[in-house]
PDB file of C-alpha atoms in Angstrom:
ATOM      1  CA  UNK Z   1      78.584  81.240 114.859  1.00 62.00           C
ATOM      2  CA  UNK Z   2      78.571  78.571 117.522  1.00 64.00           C
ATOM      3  CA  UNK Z   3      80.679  76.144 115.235  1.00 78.00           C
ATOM      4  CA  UNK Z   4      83.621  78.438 115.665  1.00 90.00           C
ATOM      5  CA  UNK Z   5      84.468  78.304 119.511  1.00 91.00           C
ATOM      6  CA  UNK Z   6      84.918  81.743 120.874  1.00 93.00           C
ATOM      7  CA  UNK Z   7      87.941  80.348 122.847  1.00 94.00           C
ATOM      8  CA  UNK Z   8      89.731  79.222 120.068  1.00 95.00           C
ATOM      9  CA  UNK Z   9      89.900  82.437 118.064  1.00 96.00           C
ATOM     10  CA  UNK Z  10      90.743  83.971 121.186  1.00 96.00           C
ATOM     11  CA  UNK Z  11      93.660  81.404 121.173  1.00 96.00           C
ATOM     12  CA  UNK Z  12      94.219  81.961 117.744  1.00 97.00           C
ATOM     13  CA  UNK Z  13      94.771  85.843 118.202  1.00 97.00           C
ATOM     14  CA  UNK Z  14      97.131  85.128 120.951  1.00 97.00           C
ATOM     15  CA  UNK Z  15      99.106  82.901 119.515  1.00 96.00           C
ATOM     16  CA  UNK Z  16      99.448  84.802 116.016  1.00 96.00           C
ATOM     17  CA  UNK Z  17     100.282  88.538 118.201  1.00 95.00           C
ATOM     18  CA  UNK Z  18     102.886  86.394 120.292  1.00 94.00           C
ATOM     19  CA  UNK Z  19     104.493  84.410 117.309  1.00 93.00           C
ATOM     20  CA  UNK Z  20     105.299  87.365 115.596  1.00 89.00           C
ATOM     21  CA  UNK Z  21     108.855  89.004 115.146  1.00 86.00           C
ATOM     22  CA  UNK Z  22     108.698  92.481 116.962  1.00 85.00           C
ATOM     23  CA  UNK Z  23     109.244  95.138 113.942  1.00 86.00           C
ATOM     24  CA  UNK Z  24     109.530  99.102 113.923  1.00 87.00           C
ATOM     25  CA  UNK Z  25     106.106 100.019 112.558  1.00 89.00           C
ATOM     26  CA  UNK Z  26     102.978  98.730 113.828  1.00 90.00           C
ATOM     27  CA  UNK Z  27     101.299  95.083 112.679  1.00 94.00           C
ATOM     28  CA  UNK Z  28      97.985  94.782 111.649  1.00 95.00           C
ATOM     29  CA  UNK Z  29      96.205  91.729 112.625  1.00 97.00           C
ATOM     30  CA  UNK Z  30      94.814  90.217 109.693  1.00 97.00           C
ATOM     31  CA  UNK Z  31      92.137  87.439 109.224  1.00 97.00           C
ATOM     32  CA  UNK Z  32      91.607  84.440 106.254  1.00 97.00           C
ATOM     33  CA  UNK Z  33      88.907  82.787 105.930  1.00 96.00           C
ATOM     34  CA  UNK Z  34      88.813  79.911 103.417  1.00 95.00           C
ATOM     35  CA  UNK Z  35      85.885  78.509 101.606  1.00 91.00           C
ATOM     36  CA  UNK Z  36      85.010  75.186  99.962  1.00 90.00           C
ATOM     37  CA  UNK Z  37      82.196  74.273  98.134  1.00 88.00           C
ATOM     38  CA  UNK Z  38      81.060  77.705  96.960  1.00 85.00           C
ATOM     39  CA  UNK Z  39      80.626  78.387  93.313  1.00 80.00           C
ATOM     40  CA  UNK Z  40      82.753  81.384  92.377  1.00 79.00           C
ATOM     41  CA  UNK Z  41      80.541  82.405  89.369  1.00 79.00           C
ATOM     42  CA  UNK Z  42      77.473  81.988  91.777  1.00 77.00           C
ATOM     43  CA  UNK Z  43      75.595  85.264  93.750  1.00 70.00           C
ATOM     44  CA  UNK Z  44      76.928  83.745  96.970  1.00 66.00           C
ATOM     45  CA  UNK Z  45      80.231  83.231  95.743  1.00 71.00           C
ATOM     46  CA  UNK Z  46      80.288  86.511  94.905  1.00 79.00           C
ATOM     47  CA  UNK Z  47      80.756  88.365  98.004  1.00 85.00           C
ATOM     48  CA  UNK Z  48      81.211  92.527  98.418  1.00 87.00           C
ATOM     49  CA  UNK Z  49      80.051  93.189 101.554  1.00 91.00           C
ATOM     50  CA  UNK Z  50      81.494  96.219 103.802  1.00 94.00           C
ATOM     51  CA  UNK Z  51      81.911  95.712 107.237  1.00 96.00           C
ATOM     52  CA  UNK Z  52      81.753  98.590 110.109  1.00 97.00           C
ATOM     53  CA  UNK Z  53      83.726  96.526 113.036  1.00 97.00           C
ATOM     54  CA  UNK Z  54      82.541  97.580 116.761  1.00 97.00           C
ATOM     55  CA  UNK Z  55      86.029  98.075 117.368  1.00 96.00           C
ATOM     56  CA  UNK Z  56      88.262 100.880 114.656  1.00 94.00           C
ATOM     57  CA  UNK Z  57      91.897  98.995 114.105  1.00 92.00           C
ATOM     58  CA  UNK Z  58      94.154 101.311 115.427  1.00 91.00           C
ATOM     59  CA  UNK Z  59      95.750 102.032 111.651  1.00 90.00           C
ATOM     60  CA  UNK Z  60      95.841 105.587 109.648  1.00 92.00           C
ATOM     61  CA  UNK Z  61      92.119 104.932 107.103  1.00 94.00           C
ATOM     62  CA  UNK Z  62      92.410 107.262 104.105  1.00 96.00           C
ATOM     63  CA  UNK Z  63      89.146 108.845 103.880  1.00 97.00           C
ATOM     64  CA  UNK Z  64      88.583 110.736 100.506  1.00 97.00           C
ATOM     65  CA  UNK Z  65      85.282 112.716  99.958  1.00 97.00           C
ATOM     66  CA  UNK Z  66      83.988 114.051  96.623  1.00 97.00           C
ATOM     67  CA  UNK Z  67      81.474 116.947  97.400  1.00 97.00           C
ATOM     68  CA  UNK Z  68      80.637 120.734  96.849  1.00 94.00           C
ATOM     69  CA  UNK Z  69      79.123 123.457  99.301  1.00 94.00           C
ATOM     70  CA  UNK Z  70      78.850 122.646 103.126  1.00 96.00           C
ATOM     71  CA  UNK Z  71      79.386 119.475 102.422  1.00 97.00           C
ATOM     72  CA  UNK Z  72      82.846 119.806 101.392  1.00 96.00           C
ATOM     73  CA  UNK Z  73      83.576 122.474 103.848  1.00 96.00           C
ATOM     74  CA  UNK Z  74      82.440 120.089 106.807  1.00 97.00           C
ATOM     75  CA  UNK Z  75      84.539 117.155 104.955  1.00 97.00           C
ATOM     76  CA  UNK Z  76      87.868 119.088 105.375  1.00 96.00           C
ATOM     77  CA  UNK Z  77      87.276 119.162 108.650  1.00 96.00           C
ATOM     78  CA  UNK Z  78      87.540 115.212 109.326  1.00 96.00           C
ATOM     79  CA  UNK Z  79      88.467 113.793 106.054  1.00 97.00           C
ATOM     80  CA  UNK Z  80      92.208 113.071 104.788  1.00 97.00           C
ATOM     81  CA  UNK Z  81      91.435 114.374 100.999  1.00 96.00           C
ATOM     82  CA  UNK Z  82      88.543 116.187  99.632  1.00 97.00           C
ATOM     83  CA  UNK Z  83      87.631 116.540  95.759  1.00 96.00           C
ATOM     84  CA  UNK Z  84      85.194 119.110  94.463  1.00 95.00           C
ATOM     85  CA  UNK Z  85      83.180 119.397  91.349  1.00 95.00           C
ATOM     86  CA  UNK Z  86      85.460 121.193  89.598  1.00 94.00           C
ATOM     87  CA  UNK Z  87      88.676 118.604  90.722  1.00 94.00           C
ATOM     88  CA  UNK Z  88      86.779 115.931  89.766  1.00 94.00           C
ATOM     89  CA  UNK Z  89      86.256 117.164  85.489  1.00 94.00           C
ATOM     90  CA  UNK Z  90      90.106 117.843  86.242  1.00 92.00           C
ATOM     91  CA  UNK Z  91      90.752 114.533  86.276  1.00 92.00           C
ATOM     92  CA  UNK Z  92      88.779 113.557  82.930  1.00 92.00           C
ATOM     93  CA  UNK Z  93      91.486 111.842  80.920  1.00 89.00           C
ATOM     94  CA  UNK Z  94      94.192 112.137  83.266  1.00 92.00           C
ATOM     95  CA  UNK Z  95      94.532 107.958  83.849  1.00 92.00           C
ATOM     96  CA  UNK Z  96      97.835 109.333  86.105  1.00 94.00           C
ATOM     97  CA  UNK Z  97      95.892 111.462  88.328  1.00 94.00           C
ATOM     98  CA  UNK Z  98      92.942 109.532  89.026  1.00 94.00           C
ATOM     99  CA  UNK Z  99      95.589 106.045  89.845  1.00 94.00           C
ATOM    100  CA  UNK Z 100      97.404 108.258  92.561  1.00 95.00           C
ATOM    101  CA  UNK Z 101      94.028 109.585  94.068  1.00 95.00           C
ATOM    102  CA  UNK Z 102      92.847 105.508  94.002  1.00 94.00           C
ATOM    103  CA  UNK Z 103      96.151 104.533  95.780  1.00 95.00           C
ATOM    104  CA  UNK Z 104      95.871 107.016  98.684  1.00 96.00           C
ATOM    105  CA  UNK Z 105      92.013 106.928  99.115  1.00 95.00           C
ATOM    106  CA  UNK Z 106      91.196 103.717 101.187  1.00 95.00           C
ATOM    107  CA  UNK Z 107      87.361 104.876 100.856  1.00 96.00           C
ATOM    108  CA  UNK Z 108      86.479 107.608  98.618  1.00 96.00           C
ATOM    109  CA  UNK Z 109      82.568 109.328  99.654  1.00 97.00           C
ATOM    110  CA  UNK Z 110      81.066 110.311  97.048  1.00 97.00           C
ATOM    111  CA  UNK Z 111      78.020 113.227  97.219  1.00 97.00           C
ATOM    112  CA  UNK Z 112      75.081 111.324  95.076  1.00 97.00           C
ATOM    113  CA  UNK Z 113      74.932 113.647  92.488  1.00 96.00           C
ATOM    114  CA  UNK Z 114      78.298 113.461  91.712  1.00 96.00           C
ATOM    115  CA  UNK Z 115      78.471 109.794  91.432  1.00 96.00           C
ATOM    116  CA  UNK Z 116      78.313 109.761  87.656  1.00 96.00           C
ATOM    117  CA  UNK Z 117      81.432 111.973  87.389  1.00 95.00           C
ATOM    118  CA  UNK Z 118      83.130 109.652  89.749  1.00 95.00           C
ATOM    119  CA  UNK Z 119      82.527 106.177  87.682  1.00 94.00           C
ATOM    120  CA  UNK Z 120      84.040 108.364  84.722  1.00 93.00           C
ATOM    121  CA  UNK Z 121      87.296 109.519  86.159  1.00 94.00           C
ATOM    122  CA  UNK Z 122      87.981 107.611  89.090  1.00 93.00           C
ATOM    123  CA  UNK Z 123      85.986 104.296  89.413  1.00 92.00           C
ATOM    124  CA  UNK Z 124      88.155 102.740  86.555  1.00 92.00           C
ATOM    125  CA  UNK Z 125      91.295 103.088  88.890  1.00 94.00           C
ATOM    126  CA  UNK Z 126      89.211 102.161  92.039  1.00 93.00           C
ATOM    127  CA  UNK Z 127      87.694  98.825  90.405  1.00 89.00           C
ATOM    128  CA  UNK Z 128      91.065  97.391  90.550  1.00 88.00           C
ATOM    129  CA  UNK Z 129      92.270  97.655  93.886  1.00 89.00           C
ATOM    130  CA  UNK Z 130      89.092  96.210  95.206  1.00 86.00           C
ATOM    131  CA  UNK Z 131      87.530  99.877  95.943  1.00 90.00           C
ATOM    132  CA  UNK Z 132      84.338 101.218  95.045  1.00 90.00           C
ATOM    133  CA  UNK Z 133      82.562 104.709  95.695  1.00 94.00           C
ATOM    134  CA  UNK Z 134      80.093 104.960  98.280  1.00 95.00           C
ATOM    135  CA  UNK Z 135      77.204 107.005  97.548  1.00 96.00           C
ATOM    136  CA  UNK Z 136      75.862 110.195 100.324  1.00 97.00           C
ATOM    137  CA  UNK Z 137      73.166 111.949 100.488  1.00 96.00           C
ATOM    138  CA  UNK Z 138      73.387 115.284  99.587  1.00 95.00           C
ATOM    139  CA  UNK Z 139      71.811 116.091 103.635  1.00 94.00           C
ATOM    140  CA  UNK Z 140      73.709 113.304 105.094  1.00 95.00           C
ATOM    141  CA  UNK Z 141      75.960 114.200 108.160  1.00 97.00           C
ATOM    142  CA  UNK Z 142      79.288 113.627 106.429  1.00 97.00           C
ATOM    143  CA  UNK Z 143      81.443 113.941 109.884  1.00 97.00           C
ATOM    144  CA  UNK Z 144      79.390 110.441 110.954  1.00 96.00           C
ATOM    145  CA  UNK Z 145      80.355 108.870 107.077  1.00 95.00           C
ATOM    146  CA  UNK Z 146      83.644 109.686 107.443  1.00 96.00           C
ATOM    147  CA  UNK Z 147      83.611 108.082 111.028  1.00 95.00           C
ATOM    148  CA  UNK Z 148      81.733 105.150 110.474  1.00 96.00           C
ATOM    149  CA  UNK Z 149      84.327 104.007 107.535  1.00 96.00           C
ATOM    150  CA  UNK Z 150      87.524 104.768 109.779  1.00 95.00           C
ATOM    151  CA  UNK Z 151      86.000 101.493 111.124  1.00 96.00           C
ATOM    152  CA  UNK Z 152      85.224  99.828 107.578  1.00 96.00           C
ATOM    153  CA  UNK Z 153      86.531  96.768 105.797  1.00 95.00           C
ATOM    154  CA  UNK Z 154      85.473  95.427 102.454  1.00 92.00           C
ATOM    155  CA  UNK Z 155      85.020  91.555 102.418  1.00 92.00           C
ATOM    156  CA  UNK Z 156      85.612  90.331  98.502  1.00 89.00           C
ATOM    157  CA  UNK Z 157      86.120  86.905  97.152  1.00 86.00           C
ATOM    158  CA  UNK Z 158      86.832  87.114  93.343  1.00 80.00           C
ATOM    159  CA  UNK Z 159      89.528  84.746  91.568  1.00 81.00           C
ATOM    160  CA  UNK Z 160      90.476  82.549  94.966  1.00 88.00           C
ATOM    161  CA  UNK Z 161      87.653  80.910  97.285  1.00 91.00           C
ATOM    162  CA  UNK Z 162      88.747  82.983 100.655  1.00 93.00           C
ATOM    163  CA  UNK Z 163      88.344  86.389 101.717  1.00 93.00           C
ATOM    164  CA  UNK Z 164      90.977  88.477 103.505  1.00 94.00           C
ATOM    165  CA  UNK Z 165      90.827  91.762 106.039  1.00 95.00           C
ATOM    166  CA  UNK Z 166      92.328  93.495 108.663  1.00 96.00           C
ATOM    167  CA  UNK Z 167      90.285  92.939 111.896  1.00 97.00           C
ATOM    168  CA  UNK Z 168      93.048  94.553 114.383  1.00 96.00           C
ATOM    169  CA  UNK Z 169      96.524  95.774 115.342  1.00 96.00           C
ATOM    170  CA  UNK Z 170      98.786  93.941 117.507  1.00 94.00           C
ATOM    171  CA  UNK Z 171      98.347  97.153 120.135  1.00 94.00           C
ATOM    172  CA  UNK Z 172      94.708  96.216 120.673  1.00 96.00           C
ATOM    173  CA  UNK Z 173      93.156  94.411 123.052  1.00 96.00           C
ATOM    174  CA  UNK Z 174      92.943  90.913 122.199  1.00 97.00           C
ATOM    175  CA  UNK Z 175      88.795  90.902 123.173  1.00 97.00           C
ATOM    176  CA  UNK Z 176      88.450  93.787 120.698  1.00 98.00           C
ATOM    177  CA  UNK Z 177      90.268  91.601 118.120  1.00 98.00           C
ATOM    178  CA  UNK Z 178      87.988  88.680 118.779  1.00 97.00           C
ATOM    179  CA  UNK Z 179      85.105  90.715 118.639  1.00 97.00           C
ATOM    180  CA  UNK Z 180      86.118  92.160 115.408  1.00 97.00           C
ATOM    181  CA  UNK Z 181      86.536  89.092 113.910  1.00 97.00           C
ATOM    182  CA  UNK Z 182      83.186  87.902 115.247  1.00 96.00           C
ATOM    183  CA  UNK Z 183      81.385  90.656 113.120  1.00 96.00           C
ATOM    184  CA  UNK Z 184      83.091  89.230 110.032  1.00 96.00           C
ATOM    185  CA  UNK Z 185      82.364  85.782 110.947  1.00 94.00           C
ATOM    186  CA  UNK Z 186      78.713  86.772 111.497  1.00 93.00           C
ATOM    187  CA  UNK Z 187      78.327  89.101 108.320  1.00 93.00           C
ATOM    188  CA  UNK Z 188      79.883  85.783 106.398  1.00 91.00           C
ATOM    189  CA  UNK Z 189      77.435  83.755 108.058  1.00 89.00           C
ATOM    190  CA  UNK Z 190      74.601  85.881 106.479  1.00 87.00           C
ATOM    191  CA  UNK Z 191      75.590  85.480 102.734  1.00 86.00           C
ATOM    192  CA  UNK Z 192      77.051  81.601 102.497  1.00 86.00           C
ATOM    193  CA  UNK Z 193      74.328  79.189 102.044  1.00 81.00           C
ATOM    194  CA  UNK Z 194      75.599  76.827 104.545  1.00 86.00           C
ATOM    195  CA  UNK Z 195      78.606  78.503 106.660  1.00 86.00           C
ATOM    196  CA  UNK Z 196      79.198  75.440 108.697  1.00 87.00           C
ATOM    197  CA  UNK Z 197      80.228  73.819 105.464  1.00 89.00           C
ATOM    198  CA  UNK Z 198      81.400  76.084 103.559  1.00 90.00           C
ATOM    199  CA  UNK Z 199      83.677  77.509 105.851  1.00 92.00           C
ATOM    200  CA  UNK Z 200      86.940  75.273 105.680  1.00 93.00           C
ATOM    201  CA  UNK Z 201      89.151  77.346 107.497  1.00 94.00           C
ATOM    202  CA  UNK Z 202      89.815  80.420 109.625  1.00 96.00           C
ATOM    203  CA  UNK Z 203      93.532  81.636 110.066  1.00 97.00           C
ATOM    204  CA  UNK Z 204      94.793  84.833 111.997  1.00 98.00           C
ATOM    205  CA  UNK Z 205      97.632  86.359 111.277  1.00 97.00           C
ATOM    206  CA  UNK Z 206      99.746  89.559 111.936  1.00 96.00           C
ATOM    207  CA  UNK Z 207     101.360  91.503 109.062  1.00 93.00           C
ATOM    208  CA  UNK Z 208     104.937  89.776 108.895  1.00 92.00           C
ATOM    209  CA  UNK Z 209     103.775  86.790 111.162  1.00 93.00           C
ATOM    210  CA  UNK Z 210     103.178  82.836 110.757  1.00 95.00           C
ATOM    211  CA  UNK Z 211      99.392  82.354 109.685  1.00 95.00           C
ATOM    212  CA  UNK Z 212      97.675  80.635 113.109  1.00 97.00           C
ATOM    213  CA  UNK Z 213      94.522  78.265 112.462  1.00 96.00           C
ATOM    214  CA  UNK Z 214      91.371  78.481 114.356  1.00 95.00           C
ATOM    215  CA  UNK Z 215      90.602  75.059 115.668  1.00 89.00           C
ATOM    216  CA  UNK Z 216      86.680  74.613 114.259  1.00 85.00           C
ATOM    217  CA  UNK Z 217      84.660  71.888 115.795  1.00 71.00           C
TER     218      UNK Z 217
END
């Protein structure tokens, strides 16, 4: 994205890790990017697109995985919650439940065939927060899925004409960041019909710290 100079959202990153009050858990490093000029109610305006960043923030992912048989048993091994068959027609009617499963499970990987249970119990609480199942193949190497999304962000622009994610932590390495945000930048690039306009602004912030703007050309 040669509009966006390289060395000012390297500046950017600096700046926003440097402004920010020192606090007793650890910042993420978060990333704005405003639009103008993009029709809300349009396809391109509206974006869902996941991201795998070349570089995993260095933040605790919730990885949920619905699944029977080996697949299960191999999930357990890597994943932070895992719901079988059986868990799953638990939850059938149980609104409670299925909200407390949604607001624990930053990604929830769901086994194909189970997908349909899923969107009945607990897509209606995912929908909300801006979560959505991902489907697996029944002989997919769960261990890599659960890997791969450790390193995941969703980019969504819905009501407001700017997307939001966490590209860092303020422990990284500021290259990493930049890279990170790069990837989001480029994946942006691919589904706005004219990125250098209708990007209007790029701003980098950490969690309790001053938003910093990215100097375009």
């Amino acid at each position: 994205m040669s509009f966006i100079p390289r060395d000012a959202v390297e500046k950017a990153v600096r700046e926003a890790i440097e402004a920010s009050p020192r606090r007793n858990f650890k910042q993420s490093v978060d990333l704005i990017v405003v639009m103008r000029d993009v029709d809300l109610k349009s396809p391109q305006g509206r974006i869902r697109e996941v991201v795998f960043l070349p570089y995993p923030p260095n933040k605790k992912v919730n990885i949920c995985v619905a699944a029977d048989g080996d697949m299960a048993v191999k999930a357990r091994e890597v994943a932070e919650r895992v719901l079988t068959k059986e868990e799953l027609q638990g939850l059938v009617g149980n609104r409670k439940a299925a909200k407390k499963i949604a607001e624990f499970c930053d990604w929830v990987l769901v086994r194909t065939d189970l997908m349909p249970l899923v969107g009945r119990t607990l897509a209606p609480a995912l929908g909300p927060r801006g979560k959505i199942p991902i489907p697996v193949p029944p002989n997919a190497n769960i261990v890599d899925f659960v890997k791969r999304y450790r390193a995941a962000v969703m980019l969504r622009m819905k009501d407001q004409p700017q997307v939001m994610c966490r590209v860092g932590t303020e422990d990284m390495k500021v290259e990493e960041i930049v890279e990170n945000i790069y990837k989001v930048l480029n994946t942006l690039e691919g589904k706005l019909p004219n990125a250098r306009n209708n990007i209007a602004r790029v701003i980098v912030k950490t969690t309790m710290g001053p938003p910093v703007e990215v100097m375009l050309r």
